[in-house]
Tab-separated table of C-alpha atoms in Angstrom:
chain	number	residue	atom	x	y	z
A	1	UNK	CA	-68.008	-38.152	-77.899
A	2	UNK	CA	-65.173	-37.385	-79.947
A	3	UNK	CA	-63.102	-40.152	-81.530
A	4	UNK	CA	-59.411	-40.093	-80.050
A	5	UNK	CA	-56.296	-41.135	-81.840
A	6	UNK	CA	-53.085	-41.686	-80.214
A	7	UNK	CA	-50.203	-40.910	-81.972
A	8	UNK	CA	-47.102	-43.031	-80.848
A	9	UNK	CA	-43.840	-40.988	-80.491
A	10	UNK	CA	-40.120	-42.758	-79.562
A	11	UNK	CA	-36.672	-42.351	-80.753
A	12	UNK	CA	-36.396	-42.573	-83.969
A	13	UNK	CA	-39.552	-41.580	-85.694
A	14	UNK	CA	-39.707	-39.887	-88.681
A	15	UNK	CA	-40.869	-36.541	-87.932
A	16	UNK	CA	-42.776	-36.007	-91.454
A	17	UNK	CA	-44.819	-39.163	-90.399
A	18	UNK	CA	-45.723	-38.160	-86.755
A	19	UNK	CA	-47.304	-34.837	-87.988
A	20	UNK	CA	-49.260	-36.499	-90.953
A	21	UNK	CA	-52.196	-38.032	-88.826
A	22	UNK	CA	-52.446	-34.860	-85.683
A	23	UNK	CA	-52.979	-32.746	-88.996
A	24	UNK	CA	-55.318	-34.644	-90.905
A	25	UNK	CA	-57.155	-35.963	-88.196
A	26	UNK	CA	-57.611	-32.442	-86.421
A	27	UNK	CA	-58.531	-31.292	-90.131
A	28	UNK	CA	-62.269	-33.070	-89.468
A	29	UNK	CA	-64.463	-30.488	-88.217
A	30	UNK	CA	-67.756	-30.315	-90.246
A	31	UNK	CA	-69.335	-26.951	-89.249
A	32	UNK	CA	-66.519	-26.166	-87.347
A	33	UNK	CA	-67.136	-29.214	-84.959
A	34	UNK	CA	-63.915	-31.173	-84.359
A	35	UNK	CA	-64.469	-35.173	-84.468
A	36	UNK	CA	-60.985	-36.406	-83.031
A	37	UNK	CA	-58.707	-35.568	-79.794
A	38	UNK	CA	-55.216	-36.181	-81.410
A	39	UNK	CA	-53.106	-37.241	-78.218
A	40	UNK	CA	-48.864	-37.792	-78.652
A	41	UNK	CA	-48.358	-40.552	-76.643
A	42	UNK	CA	-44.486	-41.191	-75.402
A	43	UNK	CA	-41.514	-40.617	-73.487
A	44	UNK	CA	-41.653	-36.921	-72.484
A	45	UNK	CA	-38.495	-36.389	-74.922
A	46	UNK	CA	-37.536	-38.047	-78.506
A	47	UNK	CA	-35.270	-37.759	-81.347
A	48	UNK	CA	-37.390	-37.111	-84.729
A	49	UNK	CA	-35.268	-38.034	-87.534
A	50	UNK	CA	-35.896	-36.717	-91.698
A	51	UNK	CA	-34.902	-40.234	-93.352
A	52	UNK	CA	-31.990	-41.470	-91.535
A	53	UNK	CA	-30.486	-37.852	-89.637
A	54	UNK	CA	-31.539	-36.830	-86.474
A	55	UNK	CA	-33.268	-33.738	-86.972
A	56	UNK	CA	-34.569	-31.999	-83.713
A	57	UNK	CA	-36.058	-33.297	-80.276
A	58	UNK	CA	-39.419	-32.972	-79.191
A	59	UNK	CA	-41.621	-33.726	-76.521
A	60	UNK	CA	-45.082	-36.103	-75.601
A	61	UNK	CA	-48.225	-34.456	-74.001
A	62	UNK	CA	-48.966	-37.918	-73.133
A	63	UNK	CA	-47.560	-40.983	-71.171
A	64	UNK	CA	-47.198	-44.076	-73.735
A	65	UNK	CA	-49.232	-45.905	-71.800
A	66	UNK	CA	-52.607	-43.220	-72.015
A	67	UNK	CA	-53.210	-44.941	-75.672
A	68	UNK	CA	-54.469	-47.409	-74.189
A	69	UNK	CA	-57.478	-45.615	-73.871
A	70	UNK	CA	-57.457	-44.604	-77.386
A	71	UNK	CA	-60.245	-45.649	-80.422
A	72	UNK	CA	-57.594	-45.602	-82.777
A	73	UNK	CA	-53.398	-45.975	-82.053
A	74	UNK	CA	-51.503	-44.473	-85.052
A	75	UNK	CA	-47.659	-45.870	-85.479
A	76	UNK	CA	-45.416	-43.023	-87.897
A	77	UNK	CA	-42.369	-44.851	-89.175
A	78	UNK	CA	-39.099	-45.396	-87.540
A	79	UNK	CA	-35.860	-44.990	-88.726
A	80	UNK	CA	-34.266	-46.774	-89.507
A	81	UNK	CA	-36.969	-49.413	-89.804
A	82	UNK	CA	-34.965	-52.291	-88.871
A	83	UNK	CA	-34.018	-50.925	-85.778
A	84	UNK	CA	-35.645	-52.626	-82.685
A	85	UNK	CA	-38.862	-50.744	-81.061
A	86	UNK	CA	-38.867	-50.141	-77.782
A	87	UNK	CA	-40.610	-53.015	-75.969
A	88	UNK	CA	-43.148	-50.662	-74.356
A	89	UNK	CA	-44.277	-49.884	-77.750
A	90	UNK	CA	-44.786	-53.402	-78.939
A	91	UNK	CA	-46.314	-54.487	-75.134
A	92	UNK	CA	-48.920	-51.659	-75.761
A	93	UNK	CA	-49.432	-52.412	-79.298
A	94	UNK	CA	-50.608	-56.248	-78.274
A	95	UNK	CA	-52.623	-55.470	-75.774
A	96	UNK	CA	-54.154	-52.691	-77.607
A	97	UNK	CA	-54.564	-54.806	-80.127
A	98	UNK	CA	-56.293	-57.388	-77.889
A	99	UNK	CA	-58.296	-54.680	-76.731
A	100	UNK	CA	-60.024	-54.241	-80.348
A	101	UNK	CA	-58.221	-51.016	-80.755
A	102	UNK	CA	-57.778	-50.017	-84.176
A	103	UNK	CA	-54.196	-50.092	-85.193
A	104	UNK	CA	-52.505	-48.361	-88.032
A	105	UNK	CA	-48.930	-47.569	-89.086
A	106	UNK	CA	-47.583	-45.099	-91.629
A	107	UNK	CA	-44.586	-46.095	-93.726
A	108	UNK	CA	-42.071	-47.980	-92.167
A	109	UNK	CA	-44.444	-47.825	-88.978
A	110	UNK	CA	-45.443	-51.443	-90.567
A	111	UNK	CA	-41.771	-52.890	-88.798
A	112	UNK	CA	-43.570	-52.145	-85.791
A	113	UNK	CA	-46.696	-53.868	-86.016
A	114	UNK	CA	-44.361	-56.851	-87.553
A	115	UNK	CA	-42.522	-56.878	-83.942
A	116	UNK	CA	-45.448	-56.711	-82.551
A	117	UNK	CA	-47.081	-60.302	-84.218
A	118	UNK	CA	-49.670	-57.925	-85.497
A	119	UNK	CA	-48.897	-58.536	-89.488
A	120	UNK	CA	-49.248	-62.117	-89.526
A	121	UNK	CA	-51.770	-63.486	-91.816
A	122	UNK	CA	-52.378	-60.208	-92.969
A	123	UNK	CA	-52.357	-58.010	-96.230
A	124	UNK	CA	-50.117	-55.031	-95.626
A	125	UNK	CA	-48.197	-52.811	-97.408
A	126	UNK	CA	-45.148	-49.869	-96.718
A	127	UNK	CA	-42.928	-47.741	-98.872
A	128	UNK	CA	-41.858	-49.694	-101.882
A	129	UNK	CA	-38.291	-49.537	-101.182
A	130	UNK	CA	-38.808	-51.586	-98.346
A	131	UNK	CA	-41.252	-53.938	-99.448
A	132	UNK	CA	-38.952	-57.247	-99.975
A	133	UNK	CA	-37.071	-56.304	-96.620
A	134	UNK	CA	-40.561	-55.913	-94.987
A	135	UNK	CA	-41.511	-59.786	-96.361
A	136	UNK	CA	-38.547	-61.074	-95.792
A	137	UNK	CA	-38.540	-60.143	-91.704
A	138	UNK	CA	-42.330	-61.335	-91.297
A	139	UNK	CA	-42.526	-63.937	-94.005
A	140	UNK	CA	-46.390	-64.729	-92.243
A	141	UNK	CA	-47.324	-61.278	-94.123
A	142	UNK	CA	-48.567	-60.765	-97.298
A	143	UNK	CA	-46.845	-57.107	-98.488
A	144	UNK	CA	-48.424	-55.581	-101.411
A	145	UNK	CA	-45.578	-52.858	-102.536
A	146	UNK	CA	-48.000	-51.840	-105.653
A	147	UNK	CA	-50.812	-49.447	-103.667
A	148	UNK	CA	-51.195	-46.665	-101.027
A	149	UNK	CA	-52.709	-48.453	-98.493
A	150	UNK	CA	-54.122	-51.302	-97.273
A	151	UNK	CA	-57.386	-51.584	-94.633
A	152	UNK	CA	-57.651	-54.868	-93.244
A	153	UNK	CA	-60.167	-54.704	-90.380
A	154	UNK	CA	-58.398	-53.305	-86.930
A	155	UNK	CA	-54.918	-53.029	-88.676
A	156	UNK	CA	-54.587	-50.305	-91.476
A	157	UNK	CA	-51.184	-50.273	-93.091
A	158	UNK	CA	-49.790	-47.216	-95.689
A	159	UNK	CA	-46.969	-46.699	-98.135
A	160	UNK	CA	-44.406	-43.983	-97.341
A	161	UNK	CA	-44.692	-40.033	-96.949
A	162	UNK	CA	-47.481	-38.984	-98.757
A	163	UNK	CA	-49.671	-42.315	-98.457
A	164	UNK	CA	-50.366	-41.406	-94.606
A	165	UNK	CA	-52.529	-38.787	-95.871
A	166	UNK	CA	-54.755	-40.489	-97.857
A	167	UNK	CA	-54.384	-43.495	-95.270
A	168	UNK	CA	-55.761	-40.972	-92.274
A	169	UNK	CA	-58.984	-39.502	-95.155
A	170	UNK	CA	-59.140	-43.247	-95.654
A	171	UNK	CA	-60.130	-43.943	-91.741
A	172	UNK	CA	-61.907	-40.405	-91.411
A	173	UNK	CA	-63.566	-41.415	-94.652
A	174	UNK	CA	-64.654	-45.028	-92.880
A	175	UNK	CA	-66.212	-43.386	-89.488
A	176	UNK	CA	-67.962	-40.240	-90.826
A	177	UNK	CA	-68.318	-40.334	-94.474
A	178	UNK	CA	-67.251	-39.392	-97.633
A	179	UNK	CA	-68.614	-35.643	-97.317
A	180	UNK	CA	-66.393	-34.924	-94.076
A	181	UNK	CA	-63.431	-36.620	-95.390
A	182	UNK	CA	-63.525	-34.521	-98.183
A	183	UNK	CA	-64.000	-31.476	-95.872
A	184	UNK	CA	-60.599	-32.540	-94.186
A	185	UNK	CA	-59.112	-32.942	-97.557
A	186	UNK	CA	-60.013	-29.489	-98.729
A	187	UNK	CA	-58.234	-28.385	-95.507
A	188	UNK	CA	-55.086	-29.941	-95.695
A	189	UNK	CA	-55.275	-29.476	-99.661
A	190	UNK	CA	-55.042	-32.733	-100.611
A	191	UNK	CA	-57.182	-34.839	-103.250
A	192	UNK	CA	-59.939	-36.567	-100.930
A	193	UNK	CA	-59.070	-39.940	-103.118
A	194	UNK	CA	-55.731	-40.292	-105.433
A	195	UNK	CA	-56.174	-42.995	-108.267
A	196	UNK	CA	-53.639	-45.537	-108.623
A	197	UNK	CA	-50.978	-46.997	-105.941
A	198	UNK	CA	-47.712	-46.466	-105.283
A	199	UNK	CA	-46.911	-48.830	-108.211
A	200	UNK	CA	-46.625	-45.345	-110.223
A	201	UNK	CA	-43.685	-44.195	-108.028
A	202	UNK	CA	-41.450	-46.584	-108.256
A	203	UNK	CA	-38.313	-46.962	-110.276
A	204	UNK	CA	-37.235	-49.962	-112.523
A	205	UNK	CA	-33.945	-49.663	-113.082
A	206	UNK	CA	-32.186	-51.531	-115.954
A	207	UNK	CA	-30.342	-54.954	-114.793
A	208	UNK	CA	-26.607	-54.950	-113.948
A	209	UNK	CA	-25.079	-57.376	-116.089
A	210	UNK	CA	-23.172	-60.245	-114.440
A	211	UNK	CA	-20.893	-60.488	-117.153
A	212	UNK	CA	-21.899	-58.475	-119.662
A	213	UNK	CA	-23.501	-61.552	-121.989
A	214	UNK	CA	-26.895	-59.358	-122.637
A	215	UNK	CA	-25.454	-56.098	-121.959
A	216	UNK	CA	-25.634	-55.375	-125.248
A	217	UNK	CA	-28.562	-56.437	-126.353
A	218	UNK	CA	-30.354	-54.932	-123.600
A	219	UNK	CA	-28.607	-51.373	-124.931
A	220	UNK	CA	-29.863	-52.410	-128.322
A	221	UNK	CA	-33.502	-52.731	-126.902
A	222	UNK	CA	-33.155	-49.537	-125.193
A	223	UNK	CA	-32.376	-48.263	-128.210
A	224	UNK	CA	-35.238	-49.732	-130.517
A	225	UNK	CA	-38.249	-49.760	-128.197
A	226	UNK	CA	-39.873	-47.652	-130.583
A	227	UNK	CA	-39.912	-51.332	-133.185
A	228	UNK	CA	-42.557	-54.067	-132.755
A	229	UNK	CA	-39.701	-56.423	-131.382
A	230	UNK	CA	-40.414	-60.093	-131.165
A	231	UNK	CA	-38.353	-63.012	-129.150
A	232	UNK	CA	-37.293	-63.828	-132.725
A	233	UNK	CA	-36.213	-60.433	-133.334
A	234	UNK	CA	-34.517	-60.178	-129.772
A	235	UNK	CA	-32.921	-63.839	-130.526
A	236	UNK	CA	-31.521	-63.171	-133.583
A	237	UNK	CA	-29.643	-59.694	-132.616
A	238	UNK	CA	-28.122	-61.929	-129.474
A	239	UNK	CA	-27.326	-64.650	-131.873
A	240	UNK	CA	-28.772	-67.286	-129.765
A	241	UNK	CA	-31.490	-69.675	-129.987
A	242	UNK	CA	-35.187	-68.393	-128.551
A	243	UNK	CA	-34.721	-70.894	-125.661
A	244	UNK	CA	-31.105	-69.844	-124.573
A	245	UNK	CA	-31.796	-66.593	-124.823
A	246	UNK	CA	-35.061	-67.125	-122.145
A	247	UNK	CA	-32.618	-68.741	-119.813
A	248	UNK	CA	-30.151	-65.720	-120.253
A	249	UNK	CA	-32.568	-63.757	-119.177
A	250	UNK	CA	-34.211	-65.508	-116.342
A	251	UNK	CA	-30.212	-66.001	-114.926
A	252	UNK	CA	-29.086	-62.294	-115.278
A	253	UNK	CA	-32.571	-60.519	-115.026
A	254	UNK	CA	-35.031	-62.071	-113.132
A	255	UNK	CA	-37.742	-61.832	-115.585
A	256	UNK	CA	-38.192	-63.043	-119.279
A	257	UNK	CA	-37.098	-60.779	-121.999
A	258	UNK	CA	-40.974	-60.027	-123.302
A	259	UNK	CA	-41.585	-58.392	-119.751
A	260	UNK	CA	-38.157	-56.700	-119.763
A	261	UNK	CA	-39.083	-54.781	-122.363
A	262	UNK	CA	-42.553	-53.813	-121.604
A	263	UNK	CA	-41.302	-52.532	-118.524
A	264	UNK	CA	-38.617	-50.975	-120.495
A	265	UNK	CA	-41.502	-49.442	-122.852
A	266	UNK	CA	-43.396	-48.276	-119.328
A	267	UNK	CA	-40.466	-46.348	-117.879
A	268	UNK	CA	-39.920	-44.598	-121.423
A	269	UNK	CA	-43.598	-44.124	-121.551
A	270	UNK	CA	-43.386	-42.405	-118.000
A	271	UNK	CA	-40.118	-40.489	-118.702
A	272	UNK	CA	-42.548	-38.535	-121.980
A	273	UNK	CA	-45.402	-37.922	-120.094
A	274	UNK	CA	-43.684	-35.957	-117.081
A	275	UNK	CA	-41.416	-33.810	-119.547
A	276	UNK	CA	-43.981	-33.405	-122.279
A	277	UNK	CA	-46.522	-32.243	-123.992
A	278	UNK	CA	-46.119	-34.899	-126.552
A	279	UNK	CA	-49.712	-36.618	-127.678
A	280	UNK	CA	-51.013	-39.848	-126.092
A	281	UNK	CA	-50.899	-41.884	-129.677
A	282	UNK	CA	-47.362	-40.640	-130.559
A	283	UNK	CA	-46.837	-41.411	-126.676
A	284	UNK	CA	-47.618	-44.846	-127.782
A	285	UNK	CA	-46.151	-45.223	-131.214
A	286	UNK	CA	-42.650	-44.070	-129.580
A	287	UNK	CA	-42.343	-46.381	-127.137
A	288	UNK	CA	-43.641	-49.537	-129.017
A	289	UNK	CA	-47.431	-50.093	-127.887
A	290	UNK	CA	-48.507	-49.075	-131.316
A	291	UNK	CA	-51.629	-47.511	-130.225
A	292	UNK	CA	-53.027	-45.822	-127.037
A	293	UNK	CA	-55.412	-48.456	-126.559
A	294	UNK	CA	-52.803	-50.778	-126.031
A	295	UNK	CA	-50.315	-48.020	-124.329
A	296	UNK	CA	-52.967	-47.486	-121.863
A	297	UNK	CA	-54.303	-51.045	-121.100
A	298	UNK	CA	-50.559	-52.183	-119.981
A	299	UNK	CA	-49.619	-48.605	-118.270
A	300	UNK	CA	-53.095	-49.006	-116.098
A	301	UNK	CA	-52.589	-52.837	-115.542
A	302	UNK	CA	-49.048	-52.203	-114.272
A	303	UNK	CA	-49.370	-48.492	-112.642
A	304	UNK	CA	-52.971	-48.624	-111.904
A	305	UNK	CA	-53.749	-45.172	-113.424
A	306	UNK	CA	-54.241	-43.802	-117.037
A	307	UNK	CA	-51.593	-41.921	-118.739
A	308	UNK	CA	-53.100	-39.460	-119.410
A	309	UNK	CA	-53.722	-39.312	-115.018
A	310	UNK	CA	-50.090	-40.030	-114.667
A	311	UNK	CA	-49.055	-36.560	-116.782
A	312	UNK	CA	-51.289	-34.888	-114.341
A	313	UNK	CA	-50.038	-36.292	-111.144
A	314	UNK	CA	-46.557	-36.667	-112.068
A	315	UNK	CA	-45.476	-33.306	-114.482
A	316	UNK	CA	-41.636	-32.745	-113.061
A	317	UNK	CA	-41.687	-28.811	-111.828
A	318	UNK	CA	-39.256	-27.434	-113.760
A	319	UNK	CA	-39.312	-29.156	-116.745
A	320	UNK	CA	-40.752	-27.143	-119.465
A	321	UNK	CA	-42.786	-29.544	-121.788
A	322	UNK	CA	-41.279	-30.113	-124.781
């Protein structure tokens, strides 16, 4: 019997989201054999939105309520996420869930599980940018902001856009192998398993100063990342002790100045390997590290993937290499 997956629809979902698992899903046919019924389950008419806009109406083969009925219930995101669901969605999600249905959201999909009770206790994850405001609304969650997507047991949880793809190979992948998930990746042209998280998308801006007192040394750092800088070093050029200059930064930063600059050294390490062609060791002299070993020890500890995976992955279309 074929596996179905219902595929919530309401006002509000993000239309890139809803498509994501009724294409991957109906992407599993080995020998031309399909292994899912993709159902739309909602009112008969929505408003899909792209980000925040309302960008065209559509309509639901399927009553809400027929997921019940479903082996797997797929939630897209909603935006914007804080919004309330409706409270059909979150009655069917509970009793679905009580059911032993396997749940799983895309993005910002994860706010609806939340209202739903079905995050608590649980390892989950969603786009990065709304990590902290996922925590903060269901504290009883553990959110994990640094990978693509999380499996644990009946509730599945993904990062945004892109990570519902390899979420959906992820569950194809889980009932029928590694062979027909890569069949369905093949189909939708998509690598059947992407190393690294999401950590590798996400952008670390500088601080804003409260006040300016390390604005300029943190310009100065920018500026010499390329130097084997020590808290001595850093110290000295803010005229301050070693221990005021720690509390400095813990007040106006968040973090101590050590792993404000390797994350300084990372982002200049990223910016060279999508806009170049420049080698791996001068990759690593320029930015500090001092050798690749080192360059790529910190770069896959933080970003979970090589650097030399990240150029790959992440070369910036139009940007000739330099």
């Amino acid at each position: 019997m074929l596996h179905t997956v219902a595929v919530l629809a309401f006002d509000g979902v993000v239309a890139f989201d809803l498509v994501v698992p009724c294409q991957v899903f109906s992407a599993a046919r080995p020998g031309g054999e399909p292994r899912y019924e993709i159902k739309v389950c909602g009112p008969r008419e929505v408003s899909a939105r792209v980000v925040q806009a309302p960008c065209f109406r559509i309509s639901s083969d399927f009553p809400l309520e027929s997921a019940l009925d479903a082996d797997s219930i797929v939630i897209p995101g909603l935006s914007p996420p804080t919004q309330p669901p409706p409270p059909p969605v979150l009655d069917l999600l509970r009793a679905a869930a009580a059911r032993g249905v396997r749940i799983a959201s895309i993005c910002t999909g994860a706010f609806v599980l939340g209202a739903a009770g079905l995050l608590d206790g649980r390892r989950v994850t969603t786009h990065w940018s709304f990590a902290d405001q996922l925590a903060r609304a269901f504290p009883r969650a553990t959110v994990d902001p640094s990978v693509l997507y999380v499996d644990s047991g009946q509730v599945l949880t993904s990062a945004g856009v892109a990570a519902g793809l390899d979420l959906c190979l992820h569950m194809i992948r889980a009932d029928h192998g590694a062979a027909v998930a890569a069949e369905a990746a093949r189909a939708v042209v998509m690598a059947p398993h992407r190393q690294g998280g999401q950590a590798q998308f996400i952008h670390h801006p500088a601080p804003e100063p409260d006040g300016a007192a390390l604005q300029p040394l943190l310009q100065w750092m920018q500026h010499h990342l390329h130097h084997p800088l020590t808290l001595t070093d850093l110290a000295g050029q803010a005229r301050v002790s070693v221990r005021t200059l720690n509390r400095q930064f813990r007040a106006q930063t968040g973090t101590t100045p050590l792993q404000w600059l390797l994350a300084a050294r990372l982002d200049r390490a990223r910016e060279i390997l999508e806009t170049s062609d420049t080698p791996i060791d001068r990759v690593a002299h320029l930015t500090g590290f001092g050798s690749p070993v080192t360059l790529r020890r910190h770069f896959t500890n933080r970003l979970g993937v090589s650097p030399s995976a990240y150029r790959t992955a992440h070369r910036r279309q139009g940007h000739p290499a330099r």
